[in-house]
Amino acid sequence: MFSPGAHNRPLPAGRFLEGADNRAALLEGFRAAYAALAADGHELLGEEGPLVSGADRPARLIARATRLYAALLEESTHPSLLGDALAREGVFAVLWTESEHDEARRRLIEHETAALWRGDVPLFTHRPSGTAVRADDGTWLPGVLPVAGLTSVRGKIARMDEVDCHDQEWIITATIAARGAGSPLRRPRSELAVGPVPAVAPDASRLLAAACGIADELAARAVRDGGRTNWLGLERVSGPHWAVLPMGAGLAQGYCGVALFLAHTDALAGAGRYAALAREAVRPLPALLKALADDPELSAAAGPGAYDGLGGIVYAVLRLSALLGPGPADCLPDALTALGHAASASPEPGFAGGTAGALTAAAAVHEATGAPAALRLADVLADRLLGAVTGADGSVPSGAGGSGRPNGLPAGFADGAAGIAWALLRYAARRPRDTAAHTAAARALLDTALRDAGAAPADASWSRGLAGAAAVAAHFSPAPGPPGVAVRPADTGVRPDLSLGQGTLGTLEALAVHAGLGDRAATDALTRRAGQALALVEAQSHRCATPDHVPSPGLLDGLSGIGYGLLRLAHPGTVPSVLLLSHPDH
């Protein structure tokens, strides 16, 4: 039976409004309400106030989303399950899986299941003055809630201040931006233009000071509890869809990338506080990597990629052990085991999320430690990757980088031919006598990547454009690519988007690689553009590569990547290319 939606939303010009269309009004209303609560919240909590007077009245407790219960009811009434009670019970068992590490919800499951068997949505109530929960059959369950609702509200009102208000505003802004990014109703919206900013001298101390400013902002945004530190981030979950989530462990969008930036900043600035924050951020890694090493299916779900999977985590562990002390290196064996599990289950060849990223990480571990296990894993991955990109005759198909072959690879570094070429080249340096085929395939892939990227010179970004391919090309002699095709990005202007993945600092990374190998023209261009990028940061005009440019902590699209790029410009000899998974002496 279909129930149409109620006519309770305004439809100007006959169309729905998106939250982003009214963002300014929403934030203004939120600030006004927040200020009123912060100023007069004590009136709510007085003995005659509404919160205290209603503390013993029953209130509904929403233990899970009602739509989950509705989905379970719908699935459990499928004709194939109605005649099999055990199979129907198995549908409801998803509640146990979802509550694996949540003791409060686990205590409710038996009552939830009983209600679902009756065909009802489970209903729980509680009294704000206590921690007991009442099920819909009248049973009281003592001590389910960790703290009484009234106590929680008292604490929240006591903590209300300008910093907390700013944090809440960020959540609102980021949520609206994420919703708009994936909405089919998305329409072009105006945005504030960044005014021209005069370039400044990009000396190392000034670049480091700007990076410390970003590190301080990340420290202020951190959520710390029980010896742990993490951040809320605006994370790309798939395609155009973004979500506001606590950061996972990944390099590009997770706490490993933020910790790596903070650790490098501390090593250069000597502040001490950044290193402590980095250690707290990666504290869960040993237990996480042990769990992944013991569970191949879990490792496969994490993926092997360098930016979005275990390859990047392995690299972060390696670099953090050099920056924070040997402690993080203790979990490298588990990390390599988990990486092998993930790579064996992945059909993707790319650098960001596939085998090329895993191969580069394994090669990086062998470069730094000489670990035989890392080289053995690299051997397996390199041969698998070579087989994936070459034909039966051992050559790379001519259309591998473009549209001349079905499911052909794009040109870019993150998911395309340039990143695979870098992985094969990095491995070839580990086995110089036995890798002629790998080197030849890398050159052929890079030829195609440079040709295709050169056909779209407007995109000079690292992830999808010319910059990544140009950085790899710097390591070949003679230079790859068709005659007349540029092997480094043009000396173009600096955009306010300074992110590593899509913005200016990713483009400058390619110039930095060429400059580090003695390219004088690249050095001159890098100095000019570094001064312009630094001026944007000092003027607070830098932007992230996120929906509506909302500031987010991530490495590839966000603030920690911008900070890392500044450190790289300041000290290229000691701050290696994180985009290439490099070492300082590589």
Coordinates of C-alpha atoms in Angstrom, one line a residue:
M1 CA 0.0 0.0 0.0
F2 CA 1.5 3.3 -1.1
S3 CA 1.3 6.3 1.2
P4 CA 2.1 9.6 -0.5
G5 CA 4.1 12.3 1.2
A6 CA 2.3 15.0 3.0
H7 CA 2.2 18.5 1.6
N8 CA 4.2 20.1 4.4
R9 CA 7.1 21.6 2.4
P10 CA 7.1 24.8 0.5
L11 CA 7.4 24.5 -3.2
P12 CA 8.4 27.8 -4.7
A13 CA 8.0 27.7 -8.5
G14 CA 6.8 24.2 -8.0
R15 CA 10.2 22.7 -7.0
F16 CA 11.7 21.5 -3.8
L17 CA 14.2 23.6 -2.0
E18 CA 17.6 22.2 -1.0
G19 CA 19.1 23.0 2.4
A20 CA 22.0 24.7 0.7
D21 CA 19.7 27.3 -0.8
N22 CA 19.0 28.5 2.8
R23 CA 22.3 27.8 4.4
A24 CA 22.8 31.4 5.6
A25 CA 19.4 31.6 7.2
L26 CA 19.8 28.2 8.9
L27 CA 23.1 29.1 10.4
E28 CA 21.8 32.5 11.6
G29 CA 18.9 30.8 13.3
F30 CA 21.2 28.2 14.8
R31 CA 23.5 30.9 16.2
A32 CA 20.6 32.8 17.7
A33 CA 19.2 29.6 19.4
Y34 CA 22.7 28.6 20.6
A35 CA 23.4 32.0 22.1
A36 CA 20.1 32.0 23.9
L37 CA 20.8 28.6 25.4
A38 CA 24.3 29.5 26.4
A39 CA 23.2 32.7 28.1
D40 CA 20.0 31.5 29.8
G41 CA 20.4 27.8 30.0
H42 CA 20.4 27.9 33.8
E43 CA 16.7 28.8 33.7
L44 CA 16.0 25.4 32.0
L45 CA 17.9 23.6 34.8
G46 CA 16.5 25.4 37.8
E47 CA 14.3 23.5 40.3
E48 CA 11.2 25.0 38.8
G49 CA 12.6 24.8 35.2
P50 CA 10.9 22.7 32.5
L51 CA 13.8 20.1 32.4
V52 CA 13.8 19.3 36.1
S53 CA 10.0 19.3 36.4
G54 CA 9.7 16.8 33.6
A55 CA 12.6 14.6 34.5
D56 CA 10.4 11.8 35.7
R57 CA 8.0 11.8 32.8
P58 CA 8.4 9.0 30.2
A59 CA 10.1 9.9 27.0
R60 CA 10.8 7.8 23.9
L61 CA 14.3 6.4 23.5
I62 CA 15.2 5.9 19.9
A63 CA 17.7 3.0 20.0
R64 CA 17.9 2.5 16.2
A65 CA 16.6 4.2 13.1
T66 CA 12.9 3.3 12.6
R67 CA 13.7 2.6 8.9
L68 CA 15.9 -0.3 10.0
Y69 CA 13.1 -1.9 11.8
A70 CA 10.8 -1.3 8.8
A71 CA 13.3 -2.9 6.5
L72 CA 13.6 -6.0 8.7
L73 CA 9.8 -6.3 9.0
E74 CA 9.5 -6.1 5.2
E75 CA 12.3 -8.6 4.5
S76 CA 11.0 -11.0 7.2
T77 CA 7.6 -11.2 5.6
H78 CA 8.8 -12.4 2.3
P79 CA 6.9 -15.6 1.3
S80 CA 10.1 -17.7 1.3
L81 CA 10.6 -16.9 5.0
L82 CA 7.1 -17.0 6.4
G83 CA 7.1 -20.8 6.4
D84 CA 10.6 -21.1 8.0
A85 CA 10.8 -19.7 11.5
L86 CA 14.6 -20.3 11.7
A87 CA 15.2 -18.4 8.5
R88 CA 13.0 -15.5 9.7
E89 CA 14.9 -15.4 13.0
G90 CA 18.1 -15.2 10.9
V91 CA 16.9 -11.9 9.4
F92 CA 16.5 -10.4 12.8
A93 CA 20.0 -11.6 13.8
V94 CA 21.4 -8.6 11.9
L95 CA 20.6 -6.7 15.1
W96 CA 23.3 -8.7 16.9
T97 CA 25.8 -8.0 14.2
E98 CA 25.1 -4.2 14.3
S99 CA 25.5 -4.2 18.1
E100 CA 28.7 -6.2 18.3
H101 CA 30.6 -3.5 20.2
D102 CA 27.6 -1.7 21.8
E103 CA 26.6 -3.2 25.1
A104 CA 23.6 -0.9 25.6
R105 CA 21.9 -1.9 22.3
R106 CA 22.8 -5.6 22.9
R107 CA 20.7 -5.6 26.1
L108 CA 17.7 -4.4 24.0
I109 CA 17.9 -7.1 21.2
E110 CA 15.7 -9.7 22.8
H111 CA 12.9 -7.2 23.3
E112 CA 13.4 -5.8 19.7
T113 CA 13.2 -9.3 18.3
A114 CA 10.0 -10.1 20.2
A115 CA 8.4 -6.9 18.9
L116 CA 9.4 -7.7 15.4
W117 CA 8.0 -11.2 15.7
R118 CA 4.7 -9.5 16.6
G119 CA 5.0 -7.3 13.5
D120 CA 5.6 -4.2 15.5
V121 CA 8.3 -1.5 15.5
P122 CA 10.1 -1.8 18.8
L123 CA 9.3 1.0 21.2
F124 CA 11.5 1.9 24.2
T125 CA 10.9 4.6 26.8
H126 CA 13.0 6.0 29.7
R127 CA 12.9 8.7 32.3
P128 CA 15.4 11.6 31.9
S129 CA 16.2 11.4 35.6
G130 CA 17.6 7.8 35.4
T131 CA 19.4 5.2 33.3
A132 CA 16.8 2.5 33.1
V133 CA 14.9 1.7 29.9
R134 CA 11.4 0.3 29.6
A135 CA 10.5 -2.1 26.8
D136 CA 7.1 -2.1 25.1
D137 CA 6.1 -5.2 27.2
G138 CA 6.5 -3.2 30.4
T139 CA 9.9 -4.7 31.4
W140 CA 12.3 -2.3 33.0
L141 CA 16.0 -2.8 32.2
P142 CA 18.2 -1.1 34.8
G143 CA 21.5 0.7 33.9
V144 CA 21.2 0.5 30.1
L145 CA 22.1 4.1 29.5
P146 CA 25.6 5.2 30.4
V147 CA 24.4 8.5 31.9
A148 CA 21.0 9.9 32.7
G149 CA 19.5 12.2 30.1
L150 CA 19.1 15.1 32.5
T151 CA 22.8 14.8 33.6
S152 CA 23.9 14.8 30.0
V153 CA 21.9 17.9 29.3
R154 CA 23.4 19.7 32.3
G155 CA 26.9 18.9 31.2
K156 CA 26.2 20.0 27.6
I157 CA 24.8 23.4 28.7
A158 CA 27.7 23.9 31.0
R159 CA 30.1 23.3 28.0
M160 CA 28.5 25.7 25.6
D161 CA 30.9 28.3 24.4
E162 CA 32.1 30.0 21.2
V163 CA 34.4 27.2 20.3
D164 CA 31.6 24.6 20.6
C165 CA 29.3 26.7 18.6
H166 CA 31.8 27.0 15.8
D167 CA 32.2 23.2 15.8
Q168 CA 28.5 22.7 15.6
E169 CA 28.2 25.2 12.8
W170 CA 30.9 23.2 10.9
I171 CA 28.8 20.1 11.2
I172 CA 25.7 21.9 9.8
T173 CA 27.7 23.5 7.0
A174 CA 29.4 20.2 6.1
T175 CA 26.2 18.2 6.2
I176 CA 24.4 20.7 3.9
A177 CA 27.4 20.6 1.5
A178 CA 27.5 16.8 1.5
R179 CA 23.8 16.5 0.8
G180 CA 24.0 19.0 -2.0
A181 CA 27.0 17.3 -3.6
G182 CA 25.1 14.0 -4.2
S183 CA 21.6 15.5 -4.8
P184 CA 19.9 15.0 -8.2
L185 CA 18.4 18.5 -7.6
R186 CA 21.8 20.1 -7.4
R187 CA 22.0 23.4 -9.3
P188 CA 24.9 25.9 -9.8
R189 CA 25.2 28.2 -6.9
S190 CA 27.2 31.4 -6.5
E191 CA 30.2 31.5 -4.3
L192 CA 32.5 34.2 -3.0
A193 CA 35.4 34.9 -5.3
V194 CA 38.9 35.1 -3.9
G195 CA 40.5 38.5 -4.5
P196 CA 44.0 38.7 -5.9
V197 CA 46.7 38.4 -3.3
P198 CA 50.3 39.6 -3.9
A199 CA 52.9 36.9 -3.9
V200 CA 55.3 36.7 -0.9
A201 CA 58.8 35.4 -0.5
P202 CA 58.5 31.6 0.0
D203 CA 61.3 31.2 2.5
A204 CA 61.4 28.1 4.6
S205 CA 60.6 29.7 8.0
R206 CA 57.5 31.5 6.5
L207 CA 56.2 28.3 4.9
L208 CA 56.8 26.4 8.2
A209 CA 54.9 29.0 10.1
A210 CA 51.9 28.7 7.7
A211 CA 52.0 24.9 8.1
C212 CA 52.0 25.3 11.9
G213 CA 49.0 27.5 11.7
I214 CA 47.1 24.7 9.9
A215 CA 48.4 22.2 12.5
D216 CA 47.0 24.5 15.2
E217 CA 43.6 24.5 13.5
L218 CA 43.6 20.8 13.3
A219 CA 44.5 20.5 16.9
A220 CA 41.6 22.8 17.8
R221 CA 39.2 20.7 15.7
A222 CA 40.4 17.4 17.3
V223 CA 38.0 15.3 19.4
R224 CA 39.9 13.8 22.3
D225 CA 38.7 11.3 24.8
G226 CA 40.2 8.4 26.7
G227 CA 43.7 8.8 25.2
R228 CA 42.3 8.8 21.7
T229 CA 42.2 11.6 19.1
N230 CA 40.2 11.8 16.0
W231 CA 38.4 14.2 13.7
L232 CA 35.1 14.6 12.0
G233 CA 35.7 14.9 8.3
L234 CA 33.9 15.5 5.0
E235 CA 34.6 12.2 3.2
R236 CA 33.9 11.1 -0.3
V237 CA 32.1 7.7 0.0
S238 CA 31.4 6.9 -3.6
G239 CA 31.3 8.9 -6.9
P240 CA 29.7 12.3 -6.2
H241 CA 28.5 11.3 -2.8
W242 CA 30.1 12.7 0.4
A243 CA 29.3 12.2 4.1
V244 CA 30.3 13.8 7.4
L245 CA 32.0 10.9 9.3
P246 CA 34.5 10.2 12.0
M247 CA 37.8 9.7 10.2
G248 CA 38.9 6.1 9.4
A249 CA 42.4 4.9 9.3
G250 CA 43.2 5.6 5.6
L251 CA 46.0 7.9 4.3
A252 CA 44.0 10.1 2.0
Q253 CA 40.8 10.7 4.0
G254 CA 41.7 9.2 7.4
Y255 CA 43.6 9.9 10.6
C256 CA 46.8 8.3 9.3
G257 CA 47.2 11.2 6.8
V258 CA 46.5 13.8 9.5
A259 CA 48.9 12.2 11.9
L260 CA 51.6 12.1 9.2
F261 CA 51.3 15.8 8.6
L262 CA 51.3 16.6 12.4
A263 CA 54.4 14.4 13.0
H264 CA 56.3 16.1 10.2
T265 CA 55.4 19.5 11.5
D266 CA 56.6 18.6 14.9
A267 CA 59.9 17.2 13.6
L268 CA 60.5 20.5 11.9
A269 CA 59.0 23.0 14.4
G270 CA 59.9 21.1 17.6
A271 CA 56.7 22.1 19.3
G272 CA 56.1 18.7 21.0
R273 CA 52.3 19.0 21.1
Y274 CA 51.9 18.0 17.4
A275 CA 53.7 14.7 18.0
A276 CA 51.6 13.9 21.0
L277 CA 48.4 14.5 19.0
A278 CA 49.8 12.3 16.2
R279 CA 50.5 9.4 18.6
E280 CA 47.0 9.6 20.1
A281 CA 45.5 9.6 16.6
V282 CA 47.2 6.3 15.5
R283 CA 46.8 4.6 18.9
P284 CA 44.2 2.2 17.5
L285 CA 46.4 1.0 14.6
P286 CA 48.1 -2.0 16.2
A287 CA 44.8 -3.6 17.3
L288 CA 43.2 -2.7 13.9
L289 CA 46.0 -4.2 11.9
K290 CA 46.0 -7.3 14.0
A291 CA 42.3 -7.8 13.4
L292 CA 42.8 -7.2 9.6
A293 CA 45.7 -9.6 9.5
D294 CA 43.6 -12.3 11.2
D295 CA 40.6 -11.8 8.9
P296 CA 41.2 -11.9 5.1
E297 CA 37.6 -10.9 4.4
L298 CA 38.0 -7.8 6.5
S299 CA 41.2 -6.9 4.8
A300 CA 39.6 -7.3 1.4
A301 CA 36.8 -4.9 2.5
A302 CA 39.5 -2.3 3.4
G303 CA 41.1 -2.6 0.0
P304 CA 44.8 -2.5 -0.9
G305 CA 45.1 1.0 -2.4
A306 CA 47.7 3.6 -1.5
Y307 CA 45.3 6.5 -1.0
D308 CA 42.1 4.6 0.0
G309 CA 43.3 1.3 1.5
L310 CA 45.9 -0.6 3.4
G311 CA 48.8 0.4 1.1
G312 CA 48.5 4.0 2.4
I313 CA 48.2 2.7 6.0
V314 CA 51.4 0.6 5.6
Y315 CA 53.2 3.7 4.3
A316 CA 52.0 5.8 7.1
V317 CA 53.2 3.3 9.7
L318 CA 56.6 3.2 8.0
R319 CA 57.0 7.0 8.0
L320 CA 55.5 7.5 11.5
S321 CA 58.0 5.0 12.9
A322 CA 60.8 7.3 11.6
L323 CA 59.2 10.5 12.9
L324 CA 57.7 9.4 16.3
G325 CA 60.1 6.6 17.3
P326 CA 60.1 2.8 16.5
G327 CA 56.8 2.0 18.2
P328 CA 54.6 2.2 15.1
A329 CA 56.9 -0.2 13.3
D330 CA 55.9 -3.1 15.6
C331 CA 52.7 -3.5 13.7
L332 CA 54.4 -3.6 10.2
P333 CA 54.3 -7.4 10.0
D334 CA 50.6 -7.4 10.6
A335 CA 50.2 -4.6 8.2
L336 CA 52.0 -6.4 5.4
T337 CA 49.9 -9.6 6.1
A338 CA 46.7 -7.6 5.8
L339 CA 47.9 -5.9 2.7
G340 CA 48.6 -9.2 1.1
H341 CA 45.0 -10.4 1.9
A342 CA 43.5 -7.2 0.5
A343 CA 45.6 -7.3 -2.7
S344 CA 44.8 -10.9 -3.4
A345 CA 41.0 -10.1 -3.4
S346 CA 41.2 -6.9 -5.4
P347 CA 40.5 -6.8 -9.1
E348 CA 41.4 -3.1 -9.4
P349 CA 44.9 -2.3 -10.8
G350 CA 45.0 1.4 -9.9
F351 CA 47.2 3.3 -7.4
A352 CA 44.5 4.9 -5.2
G353 CA 42.5 1.8 -4.5
G354 CA 44.1 -1.1 -6.2
T355 CA 47.2 -3.3 -6.7
A356 CA 49.5 -0.6 -7.9
G357 CA 49.1 1.2 -4.5
A358 CA 49.8 -2.1 -2.7
L359 CA 52.9 -2.8 -4.8
T360 CA 54.3 0.7 -4.1
A361 CA 53.7 0.4 -0.4
A362 CA 55.5 -3.0 -0.3
A363 CA 58.4 -1.6 -2.3
A364 CA 58.5 1.4 0.1
V365 CA 58.8 -1.0 3.1
H366 CA 61.6 -2.9 1.4
E367 CA 63.4 0.3 0.6
A368 CA 63.3 1.5 4.2
T369 CA 63.8 -1.7 6.1
G370 CA 65.1 -4.4 3.7
A371 CA 62.4 -6.7 5.0
P372 CA 62.3 -9.9 2.9
A373 CA 58.6 -10.4 3.5
A374 CA 58.0 -7.0 1.8
L375 CA 60.0 -7.9 -1.2
R376 CA 58.3 -11.3 -1.5
L377 CA 54.9 -9.5 -1.5
A378 CA 56.1 -7.0 -4.0
D379 CA 57.3 -9.9 -6.3
V380 CA 53.8 -11.4 -6.3
L381 CA 52.0 -8.1 -6.8
A382 CA 54.3 -6.9 -9.5
D383 CA 53.8 -10.0 -11.6
R384 CA 50.0 -9.8 -11.1
L385 CA 49.9 -6.1 -12.1
L386 CA 52.1 -6.7 -15.1
G387 CA 49.7 -9.5 -16.2
A388 CA 46.7 -7.1 -15.8
V389 CA 48.1 -4.4 -18.0
T390 CA 49.8 -6.4 -20.8
G391 CA 48.5 -8.5 -23.5
A392 CA 49.2 -12.1 -24.4
D393 CA 52.4 -11.1 -26.1
G394 CA 53.6 -9.2 -23.1
S395 CA 53.1 -5.7 -24.5
V396 CA 50.8 -3.0 -23.3
P397 CA 47.8 -2.6 -25.6
S398 CA 48.0 0.7 -27.5
G399 CA 44.6 1.8 -26.1
A400 CA 45.4 1.0 -22.5
G401 CA 45.4 4.6 -21.4
G402 CA 42.5 5.9 -23.4
S403 CA 39.3 5.0 -25.1
G404 CA 40.8 2.7 -27.7
R405 CA 40.2 -0.4 -25.5
P406 CA 37.0 -1.4 -23.7
N407 CA 37.4 -0.6 -20.0
G408 CA 40.6 1.2 -20.8
L409 CA 42.6 2.9 -18.1
P410 CA 42.4 6.7 -17.7
A411 CA 45.5 8.7 -17.9
G412 CA 45.7 10.1 -14.3
F413 CA 47.8 9.0 -11.4
A414 CA 45.1 8.0 -8.9
D415 CA 43.2 5.5 -10.9
G416 CA 45.0 5.3 -14.2
A417 CA 48.1 4.5 -16.2
A418 CA 50.5 7.0 -14.6
G419 CA 50.0 5.5 -11.1
I420 CA 50.5 1.9 -12.4
A421 CA 53.6 3.0 -14.3
W422 CA 55.0 4.5 -11.0
A423 CA 54.3 1.2 -9.1
L424 CA 56.1 -0.9 -11.8
L425 CA 59.0 1.5 -11.9
R426 CA 59.4 1.6 -8.2
Y427 CA 59.4 -2.2 -8.1
A428 CA 61.9 -2.4 -11.0
A429 CA 64.4 -0.5 -8.8
R430 CA 64.2 -3.3 -6.2
R431 CA 64.9 -6.0 -8.8
P432 CA 67.1 -4.3 -11.4
R433 CA 68.3 -7.5 -13.1
D434 CA 64.9 -9.2 -13.5
T435 CA 62.4 -6.5 -14.4
A436 CA 63.0 -5.5 -18.0
A437 CA 59.4 -6.3 -18.8
H438 CA 58.1 -4.3 -15.8
T439 CA 60.2 -1.3 -16.9
A440 CA 59.1 -1.6 -20.5
A441 CA 55.4 -1.8 -19.4
A442 CA 55.9 1.3 -17.2
R443 CA 57.3 3.3 -20.1
A444 CA 54.5 2.2 -22.4
L445 CA 51.9 3.1 -19.9
L446 CA 53.5 6.5 -19.2
D447 CA 53.7 7.3 -22.9
T448 CA 50.0 6.7 -23.2
A449 CA 49.3 8.7 -20.0
L450 CA 51.3 11.7 -21.2
R451 CA 49.6 11.6 -24.6
D452 CA 46.1 11.5 -23.1
A453 CA 46.9 14.0 -20.3
G454 CA 48.5 16.3 -22.9
A455 CA 45.3 16.2 -24.9
A456 CA 43.5 17.8 -22.0
P457 CA 46.0 20.4 -20.7
A458 CA 43.4 22.3 -18.7
D459 CA 43.5 19.6 -16.0
A460 CA 46.9 19.9 -14.4
S461 CA 45.7 18.2 -11.2
W462 CA 47.7 15.3 -9.5
S463 CA 44.9 12.7 -9.3
R464 CA 43.4 12.9 -12.8
G465 CA 45.5 15.4 -14.8
L466 CA 49.0 16.0 -16.1
A467 CA 50.8 16.5 -12.8
G468 CA 51.0 12.9 -11.6
A469 CA 52.1 11.6 -15.0
A470 CA 54.7 14.5 -15.2
A471 CA 56.2 13.5 -11.8
V472 CA 56.6 9.9 -12.9
A473 CA 58.1 11.0 -16.2
A474 CA 60.9 12.9 -14.4
H475 CA 62.3 9.5 -13.3
F476 CA 62.8 8.2 -16.9
S477 CA 65.7 8.9 -19.2
P478 CA 65.2 9.6 -22.0
A479 CA 61.9 11.4 -21.3
P480 CA 58.9 9.3 -22.3
G481 CA 55.9 10.4 -24.2
P482 CA 55.2 11.4 -27.9
P483 CA 57.4 14.1 -29.4
G484 CA 56.1 17.6 -28.5
V485 CA 54.2 16.5 -25.4
A486 CA 55.1 18.3 -22.2
V487 CA 56.6 16.2 -19.5
R488 CA 55.9 18.8 -16.7
P489 CA 52.9 21.0 -16.0
A490 CA 52.8 24.4 -17.6
D491 CA 53.7 27.3 -15.4
T492 CA 50.1 28.2 -14.8
G493 CA 48.5 30.4 -12.1
V494 CA 47.8 29.4 -8.6
R495 CA 44.1 28.6 -7.7
P496 CA 42.5 29.0 -4.3
D497 CA 42.0 25.2 -4.2
L498 CA 45.4 24.3 -2.8
S499 CA 44.6 20.6 -2.1
L500 CA 47.1 17.9 -3.0
G501 CA 44.7 15.8 -5.0
Q502 CA 42.8 18.3 -7.2
G503 CA 44.4 21.6 -6.5
T504 CA 47.5 23.7 -6.8
L505 CA 49.8 22.0 -4.4
G506 CA 49.4 18.7 -6.3
T507 CA 50.5 20.5 -9.5
L508 CA 53.4 22.0 -7.6
E509 CA 54.4 18.5 -6.5
A510 CA 55.2 17.6 -10.1
L511 CA 57.4 20.8 -10.4
A512 CA 59.1 19.9 -7.1
V513 CA 60.0 16.4 -8.4
H514 CA 61.5 17.9 -11.5
A515 CA 63.3 20.6 -9.5
G516 CA 64.7 18.0 -7.2
L517 CA 66.3 16.2 -10.2
G518 CA 68.0 19.4 -11.4
D519 CA 65.4 21.0 -13.8
R520 CA 66.3 24.7 -13.6
A521 CA 63.1 25.9 -15.3
A522 CA 61.0 23.8 -12.9
T523 CA 62.9 25.3 -10.0
D524 CA 62.1 28.9 -11.1
A525 CA 58.5 28.1 -11.7
L526 CA 58.2 26.4 -8.4
T527 CA 59.6 29.4 -6.5
R528 CA 57.1 31.8 -8.2
R529 CA 54.1 29.6 -7.6
A530 CA 55.1 28.7 -4.0
G531 CA 55.1 32.4 -3.1
Q532 CA 51.6 32.8 -4.5
A533 CA 50.3 29.7 -2.7
L534 CA 51.9 30.9 0.6
A535 CA 50.2 34.3 0.1
L536 CA 46.8 32.6 -0.2
V537 CA 47.3 30.7 3.1
E538 CA 48.6 33.7 5.0
A539 CA 45.5 35.6 3.7
Q540 CA 43.2 32.7 4.8
S541 CA 42.0 32.5 1.2
H542 CA 43.0 28.8 0.7
R543 CA 40.3 26.3 -0.1
C544 CA 39.8 22.5 0.1
A545 CA 38.6 20.3 -2.7
T546 CA 35.4 19.4 -0.9
P547 CA 31.8 20.3 -1.6
D548 CA 31.3 24.1 -1.2
H549 CA 35.1 24.1 -0.2
V550 CA 34.1 23.3 3.4
P551 CA 37.4 22.9 5.5
S552 CA 38.1 19.2 6.3
P553 CA 41.1 17.5 7.9
G554 CA 41.9 15.0 5.1
L555 CA 45.2 14.7 3.3
L556 CA 44.2 14.4 -0.3
D557 CA 41.3 16.9 -0.3
G558 CA 41.7 18.9 2.9
L559 CA 43.7 20.9 5.4
S560 CA 46.4 18.4 6.4
G561 CA 47.3 18.0 2.7
I562 CA 47.7 21.7 2.3
G563 CA 49.9 21.8 5.3
Y564 CA 51.9 18.9 4.1
G565 CA 52.4 20.6 0.8
L566 CA 53.7 23.7 2.5
L567 CA 56.2 21.6 4.5
R568 CA 57.3 19.9 1.3
L569 CA 58.0 23.3 -0.3
A570 CA 59.9 24.5 2.8
H571 CA 62.1 21.4 3.2
P572 CA 62.0 19.1 0.1
G573 CA 65.0 17.2 1.3
T574 CA 63.5 16.0 4.5
V575 CA 59.8 16.0 3.7
P576 CA 59.2 13.3 1.0
S577 CA 56.5 13.2 -1.5
V578 CA 53.5 11.6 0.2
L579 CA 51.7 11.4 -3.1
L580 CA 54.4 9.1 -4.5
L581 CA 54.8 7.2 -1.1
S582 CA 58.5 8.3 -1.1
H583 CA 61.2 8.4 1.5
P584 CA 63.4 11.4 2.2
D585 CA 66.4 9.8 0.5
H586 CA 64.4 8.3 -2.4

